[in-house]
mmCIF file of C-alpha atoms and ligand atoms in Angstrom:
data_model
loop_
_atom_site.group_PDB
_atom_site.id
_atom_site.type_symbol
_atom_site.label_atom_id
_atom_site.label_comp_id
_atom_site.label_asym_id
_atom_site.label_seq_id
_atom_site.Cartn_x
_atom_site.Cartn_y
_atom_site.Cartn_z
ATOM 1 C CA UNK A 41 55.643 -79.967 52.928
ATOM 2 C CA UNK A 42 55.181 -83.631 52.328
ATOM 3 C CA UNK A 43 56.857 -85.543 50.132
ATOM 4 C CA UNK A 44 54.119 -88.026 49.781
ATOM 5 C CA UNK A 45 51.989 -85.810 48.286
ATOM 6 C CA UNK A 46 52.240 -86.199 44.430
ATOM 7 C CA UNK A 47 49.727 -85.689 41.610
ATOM 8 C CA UNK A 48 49.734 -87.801 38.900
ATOM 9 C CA UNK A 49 49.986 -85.546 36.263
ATOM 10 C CA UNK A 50 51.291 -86.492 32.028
ATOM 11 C CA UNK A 51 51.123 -83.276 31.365
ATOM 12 C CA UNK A 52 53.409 -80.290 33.573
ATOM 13 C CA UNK A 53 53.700 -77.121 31.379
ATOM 14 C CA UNK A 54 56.248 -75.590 34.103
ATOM 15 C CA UNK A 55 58.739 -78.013 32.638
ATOM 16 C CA UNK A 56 59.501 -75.637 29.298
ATOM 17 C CA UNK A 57 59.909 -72.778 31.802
ATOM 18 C CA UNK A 58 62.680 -74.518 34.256
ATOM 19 C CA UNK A 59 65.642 -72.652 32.889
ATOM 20 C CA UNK A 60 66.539 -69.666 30.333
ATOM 21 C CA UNK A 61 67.244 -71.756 27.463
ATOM 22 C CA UNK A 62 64.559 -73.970 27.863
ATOM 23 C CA UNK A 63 62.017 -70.532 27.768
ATOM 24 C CA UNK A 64 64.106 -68.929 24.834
ATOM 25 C CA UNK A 65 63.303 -72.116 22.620
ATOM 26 C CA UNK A 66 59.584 -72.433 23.753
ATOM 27 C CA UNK A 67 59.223 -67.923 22.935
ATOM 28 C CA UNK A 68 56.576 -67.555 20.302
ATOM 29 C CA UNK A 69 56.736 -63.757 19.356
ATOM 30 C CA UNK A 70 59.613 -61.860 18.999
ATOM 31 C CA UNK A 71 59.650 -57.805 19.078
ATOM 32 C CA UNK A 72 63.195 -56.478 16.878
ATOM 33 C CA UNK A 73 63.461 -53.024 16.213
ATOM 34 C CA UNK A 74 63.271 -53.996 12.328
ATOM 35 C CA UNK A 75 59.255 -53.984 13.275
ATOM 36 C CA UNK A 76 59.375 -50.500 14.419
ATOM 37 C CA UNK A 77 58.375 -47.043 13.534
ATOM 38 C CA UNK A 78 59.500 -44.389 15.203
ATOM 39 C CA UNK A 79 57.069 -41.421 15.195
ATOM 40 C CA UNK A 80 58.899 -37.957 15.034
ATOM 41 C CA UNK A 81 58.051 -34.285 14.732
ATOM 42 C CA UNK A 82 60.020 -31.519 13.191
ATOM 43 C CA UNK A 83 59.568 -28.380 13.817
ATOM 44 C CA UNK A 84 60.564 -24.838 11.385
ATOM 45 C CA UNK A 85 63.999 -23.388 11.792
ATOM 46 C CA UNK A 86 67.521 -23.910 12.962
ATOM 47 C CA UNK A 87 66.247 -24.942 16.830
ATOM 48 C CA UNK A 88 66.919 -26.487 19.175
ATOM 49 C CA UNK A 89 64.838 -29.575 20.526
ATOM 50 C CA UNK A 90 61.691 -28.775 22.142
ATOM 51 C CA UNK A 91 60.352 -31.498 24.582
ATOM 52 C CA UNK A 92 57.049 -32.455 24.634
ATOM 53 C CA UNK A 93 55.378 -32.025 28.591
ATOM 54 C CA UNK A 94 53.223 -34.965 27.948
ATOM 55 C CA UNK A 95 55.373 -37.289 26.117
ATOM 56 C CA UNK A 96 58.808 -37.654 28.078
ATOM 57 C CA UNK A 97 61.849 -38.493 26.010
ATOM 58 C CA UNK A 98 60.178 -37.327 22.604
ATOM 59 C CA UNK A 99 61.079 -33.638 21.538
ATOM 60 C CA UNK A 100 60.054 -31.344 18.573
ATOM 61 C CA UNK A 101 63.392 -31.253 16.598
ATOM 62 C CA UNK A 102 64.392 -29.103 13.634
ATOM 63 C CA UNK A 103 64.916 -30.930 10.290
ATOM 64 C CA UNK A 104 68.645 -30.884 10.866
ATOM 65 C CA UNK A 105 68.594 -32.791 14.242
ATOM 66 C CA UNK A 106 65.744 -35.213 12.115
ATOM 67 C CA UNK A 107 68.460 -36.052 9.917
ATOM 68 C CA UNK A 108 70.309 -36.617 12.629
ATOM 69 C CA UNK A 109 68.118 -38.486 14.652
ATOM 70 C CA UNK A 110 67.121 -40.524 11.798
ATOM 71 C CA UNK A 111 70.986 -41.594 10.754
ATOM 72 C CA UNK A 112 70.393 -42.868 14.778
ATOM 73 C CA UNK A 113 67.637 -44.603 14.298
ATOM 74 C CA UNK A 114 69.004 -46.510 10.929
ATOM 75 C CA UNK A 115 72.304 -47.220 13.110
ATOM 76 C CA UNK A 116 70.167 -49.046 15.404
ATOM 77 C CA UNK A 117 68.078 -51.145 13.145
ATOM 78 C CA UNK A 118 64.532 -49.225 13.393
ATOM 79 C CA UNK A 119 63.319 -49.830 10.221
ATOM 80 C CA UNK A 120 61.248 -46.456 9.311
ATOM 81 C CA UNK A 121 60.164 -43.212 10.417
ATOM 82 C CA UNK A 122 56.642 -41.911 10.934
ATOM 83 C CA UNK A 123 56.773 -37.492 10.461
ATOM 84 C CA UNK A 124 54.783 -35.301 11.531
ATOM 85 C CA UNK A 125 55.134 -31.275 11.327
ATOM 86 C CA UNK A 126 54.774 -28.919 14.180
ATOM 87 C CA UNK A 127 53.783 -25.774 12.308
ATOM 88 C CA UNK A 128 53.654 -22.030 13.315
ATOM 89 C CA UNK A 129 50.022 -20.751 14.229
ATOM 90 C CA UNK A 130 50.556 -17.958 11.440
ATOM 91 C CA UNK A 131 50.414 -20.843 9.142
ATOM 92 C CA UNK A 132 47.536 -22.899 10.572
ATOM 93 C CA UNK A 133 44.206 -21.692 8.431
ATOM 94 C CA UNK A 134 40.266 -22.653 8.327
ATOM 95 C CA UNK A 135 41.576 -25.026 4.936
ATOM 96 C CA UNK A 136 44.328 -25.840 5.994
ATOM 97 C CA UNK A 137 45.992 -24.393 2.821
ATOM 98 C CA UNK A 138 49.657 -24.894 3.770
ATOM 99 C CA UNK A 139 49.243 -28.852 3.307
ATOM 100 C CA UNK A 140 49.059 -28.047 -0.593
ATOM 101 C CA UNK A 141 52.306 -25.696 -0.306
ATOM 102 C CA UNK A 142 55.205 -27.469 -2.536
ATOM 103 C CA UNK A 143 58.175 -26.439 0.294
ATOM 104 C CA UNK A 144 55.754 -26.916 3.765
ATOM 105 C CA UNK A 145 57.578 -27.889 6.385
ATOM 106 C CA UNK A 146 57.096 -31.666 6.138
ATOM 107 C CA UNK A 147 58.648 -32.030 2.484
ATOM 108 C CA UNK A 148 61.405 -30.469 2.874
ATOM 109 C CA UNK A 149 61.814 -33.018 6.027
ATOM 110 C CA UNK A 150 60.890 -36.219 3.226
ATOM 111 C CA UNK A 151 64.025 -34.597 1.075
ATOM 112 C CA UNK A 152 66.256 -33.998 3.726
ATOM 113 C CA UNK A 153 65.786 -37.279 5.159
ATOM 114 C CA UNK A 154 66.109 -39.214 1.962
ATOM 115 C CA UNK A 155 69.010 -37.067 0.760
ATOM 116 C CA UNK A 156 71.086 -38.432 4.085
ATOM 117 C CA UNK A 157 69.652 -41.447 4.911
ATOM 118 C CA UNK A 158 68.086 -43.442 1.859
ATOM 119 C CA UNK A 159 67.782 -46.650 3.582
ATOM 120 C CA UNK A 160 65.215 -45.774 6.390
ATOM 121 C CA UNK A 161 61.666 -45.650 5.301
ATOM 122 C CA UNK A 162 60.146 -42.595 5.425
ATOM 123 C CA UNK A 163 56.475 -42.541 5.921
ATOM 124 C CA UNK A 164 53.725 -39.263 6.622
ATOM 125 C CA UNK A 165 50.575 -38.730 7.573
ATOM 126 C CA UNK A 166 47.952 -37.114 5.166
ATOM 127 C CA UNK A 167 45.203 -35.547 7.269
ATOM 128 C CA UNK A 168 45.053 -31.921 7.877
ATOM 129 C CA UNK A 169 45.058 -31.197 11.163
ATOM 130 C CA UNK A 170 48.378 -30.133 11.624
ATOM 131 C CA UNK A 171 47.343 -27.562 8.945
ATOM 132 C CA UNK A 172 43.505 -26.380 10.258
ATOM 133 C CA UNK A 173 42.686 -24.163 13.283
ATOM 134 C CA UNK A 174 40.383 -26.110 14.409
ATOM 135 C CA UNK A 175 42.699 -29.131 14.097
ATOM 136 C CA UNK A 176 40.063 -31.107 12.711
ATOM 137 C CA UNK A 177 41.386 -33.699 10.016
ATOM 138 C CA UNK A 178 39.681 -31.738 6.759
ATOM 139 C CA UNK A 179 37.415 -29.279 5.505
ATOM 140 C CA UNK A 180 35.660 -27.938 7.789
ATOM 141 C CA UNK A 181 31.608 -27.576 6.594
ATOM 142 C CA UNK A 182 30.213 -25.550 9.096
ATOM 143 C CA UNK A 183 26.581 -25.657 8.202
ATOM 144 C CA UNK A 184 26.862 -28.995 8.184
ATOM 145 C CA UNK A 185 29.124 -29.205 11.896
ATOM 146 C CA UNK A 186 30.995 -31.615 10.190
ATOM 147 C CA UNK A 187 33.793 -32.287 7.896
ATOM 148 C CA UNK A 188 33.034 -32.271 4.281
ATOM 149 C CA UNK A 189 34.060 -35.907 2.571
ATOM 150 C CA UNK A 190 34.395 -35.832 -0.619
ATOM 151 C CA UNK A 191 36.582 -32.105 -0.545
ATOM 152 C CA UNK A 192 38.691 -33.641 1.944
ATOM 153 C CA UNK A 193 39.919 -36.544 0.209
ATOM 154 C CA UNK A 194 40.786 -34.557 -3.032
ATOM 155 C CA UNK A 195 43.512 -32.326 -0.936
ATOM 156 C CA UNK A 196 44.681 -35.306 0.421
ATOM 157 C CA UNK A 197 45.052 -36.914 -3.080
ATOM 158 C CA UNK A 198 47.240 -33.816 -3.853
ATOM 159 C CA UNK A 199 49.098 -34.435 -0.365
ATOM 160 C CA UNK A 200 49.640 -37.635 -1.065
ATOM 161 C CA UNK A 201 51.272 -36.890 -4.537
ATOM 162 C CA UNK A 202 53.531 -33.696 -3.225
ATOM 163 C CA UNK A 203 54.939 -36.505 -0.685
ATOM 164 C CA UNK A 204 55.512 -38.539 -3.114
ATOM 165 C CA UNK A 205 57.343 -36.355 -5.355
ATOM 166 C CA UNK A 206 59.537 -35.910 -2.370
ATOM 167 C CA UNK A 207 60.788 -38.897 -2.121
ATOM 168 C CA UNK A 208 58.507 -40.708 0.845
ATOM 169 C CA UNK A 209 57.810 -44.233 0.828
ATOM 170 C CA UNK A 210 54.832 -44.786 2.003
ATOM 171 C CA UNK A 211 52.056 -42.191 2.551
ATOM 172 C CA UNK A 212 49.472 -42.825 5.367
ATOM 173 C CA UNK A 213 46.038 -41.383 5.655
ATOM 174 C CA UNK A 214 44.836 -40.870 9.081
ATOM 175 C CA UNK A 215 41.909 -39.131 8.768
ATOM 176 C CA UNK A 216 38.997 -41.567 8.340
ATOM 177 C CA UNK A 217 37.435 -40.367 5.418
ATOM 178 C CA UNK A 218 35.197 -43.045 2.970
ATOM 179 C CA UNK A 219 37.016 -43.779 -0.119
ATOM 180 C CA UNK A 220 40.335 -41.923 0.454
ATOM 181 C CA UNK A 221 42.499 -44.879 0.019
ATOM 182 C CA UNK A 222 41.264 -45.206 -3.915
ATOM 183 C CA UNK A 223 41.642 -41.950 -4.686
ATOM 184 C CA UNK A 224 45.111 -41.941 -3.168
ATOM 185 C CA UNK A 225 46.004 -44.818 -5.109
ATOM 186 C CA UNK A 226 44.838 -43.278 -8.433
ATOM 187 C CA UNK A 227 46.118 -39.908 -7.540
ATOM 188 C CA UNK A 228 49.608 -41.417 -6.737
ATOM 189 C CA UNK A 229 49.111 -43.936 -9.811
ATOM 190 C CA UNK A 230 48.167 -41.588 -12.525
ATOM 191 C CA UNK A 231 51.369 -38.948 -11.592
ATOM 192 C CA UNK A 232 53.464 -41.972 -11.954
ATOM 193 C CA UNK A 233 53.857 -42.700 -8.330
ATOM 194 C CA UNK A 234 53.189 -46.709 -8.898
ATOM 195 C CA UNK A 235 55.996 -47.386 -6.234
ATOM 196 C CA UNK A 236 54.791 -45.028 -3.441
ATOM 197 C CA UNK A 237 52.996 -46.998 -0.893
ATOM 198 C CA UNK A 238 49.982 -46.931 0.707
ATOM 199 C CA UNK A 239 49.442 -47.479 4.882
ATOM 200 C CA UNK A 240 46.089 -46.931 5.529
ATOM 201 C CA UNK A 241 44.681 -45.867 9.206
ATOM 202 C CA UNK A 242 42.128 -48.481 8.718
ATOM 203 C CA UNK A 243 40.862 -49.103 11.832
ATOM 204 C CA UNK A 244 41.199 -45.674 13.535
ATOM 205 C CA UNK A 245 38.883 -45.365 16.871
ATOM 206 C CA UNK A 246 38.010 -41.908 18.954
ATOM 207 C CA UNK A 247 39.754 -42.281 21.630
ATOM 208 C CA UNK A 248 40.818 -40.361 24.400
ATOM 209 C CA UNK A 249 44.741 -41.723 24.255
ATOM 210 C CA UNK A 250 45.700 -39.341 21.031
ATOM 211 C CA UNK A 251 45.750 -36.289 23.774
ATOM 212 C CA UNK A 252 49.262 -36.114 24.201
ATOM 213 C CA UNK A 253 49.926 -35.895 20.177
ATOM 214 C CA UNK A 254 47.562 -33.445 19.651
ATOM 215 C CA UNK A 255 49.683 -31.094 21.901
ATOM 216 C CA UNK A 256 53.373 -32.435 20.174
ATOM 217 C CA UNK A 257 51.620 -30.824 16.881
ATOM 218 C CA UNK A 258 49.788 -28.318 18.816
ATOM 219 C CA UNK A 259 46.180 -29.449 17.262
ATOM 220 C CA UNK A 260 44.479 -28.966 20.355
ATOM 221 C CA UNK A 261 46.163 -25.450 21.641
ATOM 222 C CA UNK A 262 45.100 -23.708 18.259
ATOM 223 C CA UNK A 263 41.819 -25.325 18.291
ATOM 224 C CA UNK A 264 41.970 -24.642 22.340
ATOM 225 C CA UNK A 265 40.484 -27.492 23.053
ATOM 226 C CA UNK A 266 41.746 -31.020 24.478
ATOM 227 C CA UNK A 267 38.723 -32.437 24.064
ATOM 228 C CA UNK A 268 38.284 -32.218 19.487
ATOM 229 C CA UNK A 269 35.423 -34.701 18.810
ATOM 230 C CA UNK A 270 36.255 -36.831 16.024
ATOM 231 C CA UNK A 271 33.538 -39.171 16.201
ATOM 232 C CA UNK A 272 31.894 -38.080 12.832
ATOM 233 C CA UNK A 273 34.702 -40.085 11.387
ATOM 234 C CA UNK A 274 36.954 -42.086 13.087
ATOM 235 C CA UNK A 275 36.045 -45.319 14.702
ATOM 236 C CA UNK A 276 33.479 -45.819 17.854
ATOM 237 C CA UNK A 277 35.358 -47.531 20.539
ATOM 238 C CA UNK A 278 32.191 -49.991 20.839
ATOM 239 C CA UNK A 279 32.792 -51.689 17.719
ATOM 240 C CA UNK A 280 34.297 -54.269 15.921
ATOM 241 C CA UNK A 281 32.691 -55.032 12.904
ATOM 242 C CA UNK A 282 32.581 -51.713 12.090
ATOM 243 C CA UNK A 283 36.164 -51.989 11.891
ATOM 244 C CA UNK A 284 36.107 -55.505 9.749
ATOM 245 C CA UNK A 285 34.273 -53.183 7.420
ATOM 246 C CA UNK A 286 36.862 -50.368 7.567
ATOM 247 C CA UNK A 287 40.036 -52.520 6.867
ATOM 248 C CA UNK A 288 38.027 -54.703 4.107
ATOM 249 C CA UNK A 289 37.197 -51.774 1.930
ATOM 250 C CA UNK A 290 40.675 -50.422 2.586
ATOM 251 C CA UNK A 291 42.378 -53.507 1.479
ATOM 252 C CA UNK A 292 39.541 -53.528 -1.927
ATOM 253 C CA UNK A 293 40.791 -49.627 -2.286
ATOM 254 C CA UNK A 294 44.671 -50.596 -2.985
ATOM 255 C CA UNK A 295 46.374 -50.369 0.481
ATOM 256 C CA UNK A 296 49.474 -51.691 0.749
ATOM 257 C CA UNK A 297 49.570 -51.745 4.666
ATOM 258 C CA UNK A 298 46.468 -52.056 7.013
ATOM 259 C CA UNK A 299 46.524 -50.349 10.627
ATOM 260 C CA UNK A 300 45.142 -50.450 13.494
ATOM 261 C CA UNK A 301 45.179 -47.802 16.219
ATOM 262 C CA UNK A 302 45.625 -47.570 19.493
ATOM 263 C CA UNK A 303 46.717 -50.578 19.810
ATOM 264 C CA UNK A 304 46.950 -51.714 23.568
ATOM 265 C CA UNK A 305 43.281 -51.107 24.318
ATOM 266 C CA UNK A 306 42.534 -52.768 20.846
ATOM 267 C CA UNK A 307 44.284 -55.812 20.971
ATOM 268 C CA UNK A 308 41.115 -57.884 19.820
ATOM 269 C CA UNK A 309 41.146 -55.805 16.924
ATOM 270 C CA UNK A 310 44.671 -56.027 15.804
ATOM 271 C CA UNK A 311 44.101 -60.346 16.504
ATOM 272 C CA UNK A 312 40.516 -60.170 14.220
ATOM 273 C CA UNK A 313 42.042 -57.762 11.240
ATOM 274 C CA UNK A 314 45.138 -60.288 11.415
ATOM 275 C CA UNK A 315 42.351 -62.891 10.761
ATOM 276 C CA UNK A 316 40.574 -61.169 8.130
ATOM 277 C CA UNK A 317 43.262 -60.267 5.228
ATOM 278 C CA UNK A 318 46.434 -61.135 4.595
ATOM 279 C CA UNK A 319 48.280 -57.339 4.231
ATOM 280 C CA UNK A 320 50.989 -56.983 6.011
ATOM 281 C CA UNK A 321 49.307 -55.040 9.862
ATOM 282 C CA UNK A 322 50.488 -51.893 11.310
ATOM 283 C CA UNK A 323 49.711 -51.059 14.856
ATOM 284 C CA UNK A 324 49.783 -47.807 16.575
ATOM 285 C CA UNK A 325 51.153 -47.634 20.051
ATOM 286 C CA UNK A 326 49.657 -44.153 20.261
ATOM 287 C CA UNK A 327 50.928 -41.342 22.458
ATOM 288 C CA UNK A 328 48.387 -42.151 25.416
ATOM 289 C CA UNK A 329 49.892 -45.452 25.599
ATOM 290 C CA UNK A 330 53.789 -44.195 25.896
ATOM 291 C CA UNK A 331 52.437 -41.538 28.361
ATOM 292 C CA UNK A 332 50.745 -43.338 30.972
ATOM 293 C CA UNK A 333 53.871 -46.270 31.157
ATOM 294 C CA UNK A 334 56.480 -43.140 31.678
ATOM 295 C CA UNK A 335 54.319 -41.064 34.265
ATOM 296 C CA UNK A 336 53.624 -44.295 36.129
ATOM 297 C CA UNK A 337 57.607 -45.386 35.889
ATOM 298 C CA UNK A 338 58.351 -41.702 36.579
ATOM 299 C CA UNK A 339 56.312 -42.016 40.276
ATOM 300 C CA UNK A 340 58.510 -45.477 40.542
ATOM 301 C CA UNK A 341 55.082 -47.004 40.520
ATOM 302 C CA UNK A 342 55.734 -49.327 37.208
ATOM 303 C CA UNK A 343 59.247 -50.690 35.251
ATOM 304 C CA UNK A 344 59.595 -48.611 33.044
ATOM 305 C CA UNK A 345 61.692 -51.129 30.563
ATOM 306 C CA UNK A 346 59.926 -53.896 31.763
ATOM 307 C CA UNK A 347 56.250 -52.346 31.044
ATOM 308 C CA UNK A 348 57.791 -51.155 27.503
ATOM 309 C CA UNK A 349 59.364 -54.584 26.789
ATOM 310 C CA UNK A 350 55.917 -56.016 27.728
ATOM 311 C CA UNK A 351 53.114 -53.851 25.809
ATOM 312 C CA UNK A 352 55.273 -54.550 22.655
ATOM 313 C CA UNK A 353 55.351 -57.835 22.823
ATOM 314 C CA UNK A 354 51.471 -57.975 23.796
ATOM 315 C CA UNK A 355 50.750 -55.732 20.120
ATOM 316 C CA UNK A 356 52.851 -58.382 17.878
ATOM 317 C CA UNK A 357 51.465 -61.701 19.781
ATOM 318 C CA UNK A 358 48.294 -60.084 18.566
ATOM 319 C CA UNK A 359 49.441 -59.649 15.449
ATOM 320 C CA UNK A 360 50.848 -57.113 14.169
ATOM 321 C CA UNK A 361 53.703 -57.518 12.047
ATOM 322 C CA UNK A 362 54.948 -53.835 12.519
ATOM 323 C CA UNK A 363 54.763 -50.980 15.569
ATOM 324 C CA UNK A 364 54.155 -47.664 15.318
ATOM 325 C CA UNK A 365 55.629 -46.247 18.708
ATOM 326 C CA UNK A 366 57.655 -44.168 21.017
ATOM 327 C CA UNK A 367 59.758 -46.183 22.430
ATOM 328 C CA UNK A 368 61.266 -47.683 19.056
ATOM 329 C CA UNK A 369 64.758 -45.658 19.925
ATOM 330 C CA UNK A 370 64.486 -46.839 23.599
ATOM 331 C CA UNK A 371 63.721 -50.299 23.001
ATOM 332 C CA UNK A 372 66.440 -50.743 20.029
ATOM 333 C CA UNK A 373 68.730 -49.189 22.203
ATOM 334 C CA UNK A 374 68.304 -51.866 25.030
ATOM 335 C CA UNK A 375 68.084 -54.455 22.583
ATOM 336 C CA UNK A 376 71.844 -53.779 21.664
ATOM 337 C CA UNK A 377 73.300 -53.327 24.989
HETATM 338 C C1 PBG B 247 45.891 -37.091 13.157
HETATM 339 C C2 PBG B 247 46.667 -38.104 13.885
HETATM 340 C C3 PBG B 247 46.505 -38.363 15.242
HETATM 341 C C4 PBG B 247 47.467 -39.290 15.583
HETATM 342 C C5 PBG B 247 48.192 -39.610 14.425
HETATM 343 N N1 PBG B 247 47.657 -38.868 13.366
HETATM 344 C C6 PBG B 247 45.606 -37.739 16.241
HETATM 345 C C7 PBG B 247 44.165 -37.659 16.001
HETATM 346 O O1 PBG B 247 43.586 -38.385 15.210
HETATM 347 O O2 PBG B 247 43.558 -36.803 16.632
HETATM 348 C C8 PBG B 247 47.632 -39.803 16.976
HETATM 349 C C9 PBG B 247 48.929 -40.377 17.329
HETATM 350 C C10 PBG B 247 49.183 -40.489 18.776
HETATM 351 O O3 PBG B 247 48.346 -40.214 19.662
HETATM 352 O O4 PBG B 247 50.309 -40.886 19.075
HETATM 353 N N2 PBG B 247 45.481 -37.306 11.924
#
């Protein structure tokens, strides 16, 4: 080392990053679990939890530990919920039928969750694949090998307004059809629903990290596949416009919130959408995501809360004002202590 050695330099970023206090003013992005989601399933009858192989720390639970979980959740200052029902095969059909029943599974988890715990939003999906054998998101047209459009978004109008009348907040289609966010919005609109809001999957790719979900809600076992190919309607991976065109008729349609999902992989996507509109952005830190940081931490190969910490942080520098993820009890949790 030589002291004589000196650069002439005006400008030395490393100066903002000398101590603790100097970094904390400098920080840019901030992740608090008031931008998180917390994705749950709930599962029929007086149960106990049932973990989920693929998705360590997440289990099934029965409505009653929901409540529970959700009175957590509030405690810790997540600010909503994201639900999702784990239904009996005996239920599952080609239509998907039990979507349209009045006391499914899922709205009697809305009520029971808004009965105890008012404050938390409650948001669920409307797609049927928890509903279908085949776990496809819709109909089903089978001389066609594809789903059929136009039928599917009228039973998700009527999902959207049996949700409603159950006292969710926000209802969010996931399934990728064209022109499901209008209807929606009429659907909800014309029942008097005005207030219900509207989080649209807008930007929803194919991709291979939604494996681990589709066994939580058991998609993929009925339709015995882990391999469904959705890419007759949701998103190529290859493409970006595509998805400028996605979230711009979305916003035209009425949605309140725009999403994008996955959202590591996608982080261009979620830093362009942020660009284009001015909705407030969801991003989904899907189940692929959460699944790959614990079985790495598990083999003591990663940090587990430092590889959590980080991937958050990386989806709201991108942009996203709100996260849809796994960890949102985790990371709350260790934000506290
Ligand atoms: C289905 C739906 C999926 C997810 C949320 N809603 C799976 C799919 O499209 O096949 C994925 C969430 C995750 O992987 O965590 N409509």
């Amino acid at each position: 080392m030589s002291d004589s050695y000196k650069l002439e330099l005006t400008r030395r970023p490393r100066r903002m990053r000398r101590t603790a206090s100097l970094r904390a003013l400098a920080c840019e992005t901030e992740v608090l679990p008031q931008h998180l989601i917390q994705p749950v399933f709930v599962l029929e009858g007086d149960v106990a939890p049932e973990p989920i192989g693929s998705m360590p720390g997440i289990s099934r639970l029965s409505i009653k530990d929901l409540v529970a979980e959700c009175r957590e959740l509030h405690a810790l200052g997540i600010s909503g919920v994201a639900l999702f029902p784990k239904l009996d095969d005996s239920l599952k059909s080609d239509d998907g039928r039990e979507a349209l029943n009045p006391n499914t599974l899922v709205l009697r988890a809305i009520r029971a969750i808004k009965a105890a715990v008012p404050e938390i939003t409650v948001i669920t999906d409307l797609a049927l694949d928890p509903y279908t054998v085949h776990g496809h998101d819709g109909l089903w047209d089978a001389a066609a090998q594809d789903l059929a459009n136009d039928a599917t978004v009228e039973v998700l109008a009527e999902m959207a307004v049996l949700a409603a009348e159950a006292g969710v907040d926000m209802v969010a289609p996931s399934d990728m059809m064209d022109g499901r966010v209008g209807a929606i919005r009429v659907a909800l609109d014309d029942n008097g629903y005005d207030k219900t809001a509207i989080m649209a999957y807008s930007a929803k790719f194919a991709s291979a990290f939604y494996g681990p979900f589709r066994d939580a809600v058991g998609s993929a076992s009925s339709a015995g596949t882990h391999h469904l190919d959705k890419r007759t309607y949701q998103l190529n991976p290859a493409n970006r416009r595509e998805a400028l065109v996605e979230v711009a008729l979305d916003e035209e349609e009425g949605a309140d919130v725009l999403m994008v999902k996955p959202a590591g992989p996608y982080l261009d996507i979620i830093r362009e959408v942020r660009e284009a509109t001015e909705l407030p952005l969801a991003a989904y830190q899907v189940s692929g995501e959460y699944a790959q940081i614990m079985a790495a931490a598990e083999r003591g190969w990663l940090d587990l809360e430092r590889c959590r910490d980080e991937s958050l942080l990386a989806i709201r520098r991108a942009g996203a004002d709100m996260i849809l993820t796994y960890f949102a009890k985790a990371y709350a949790q260790a934000a506290l202590t």
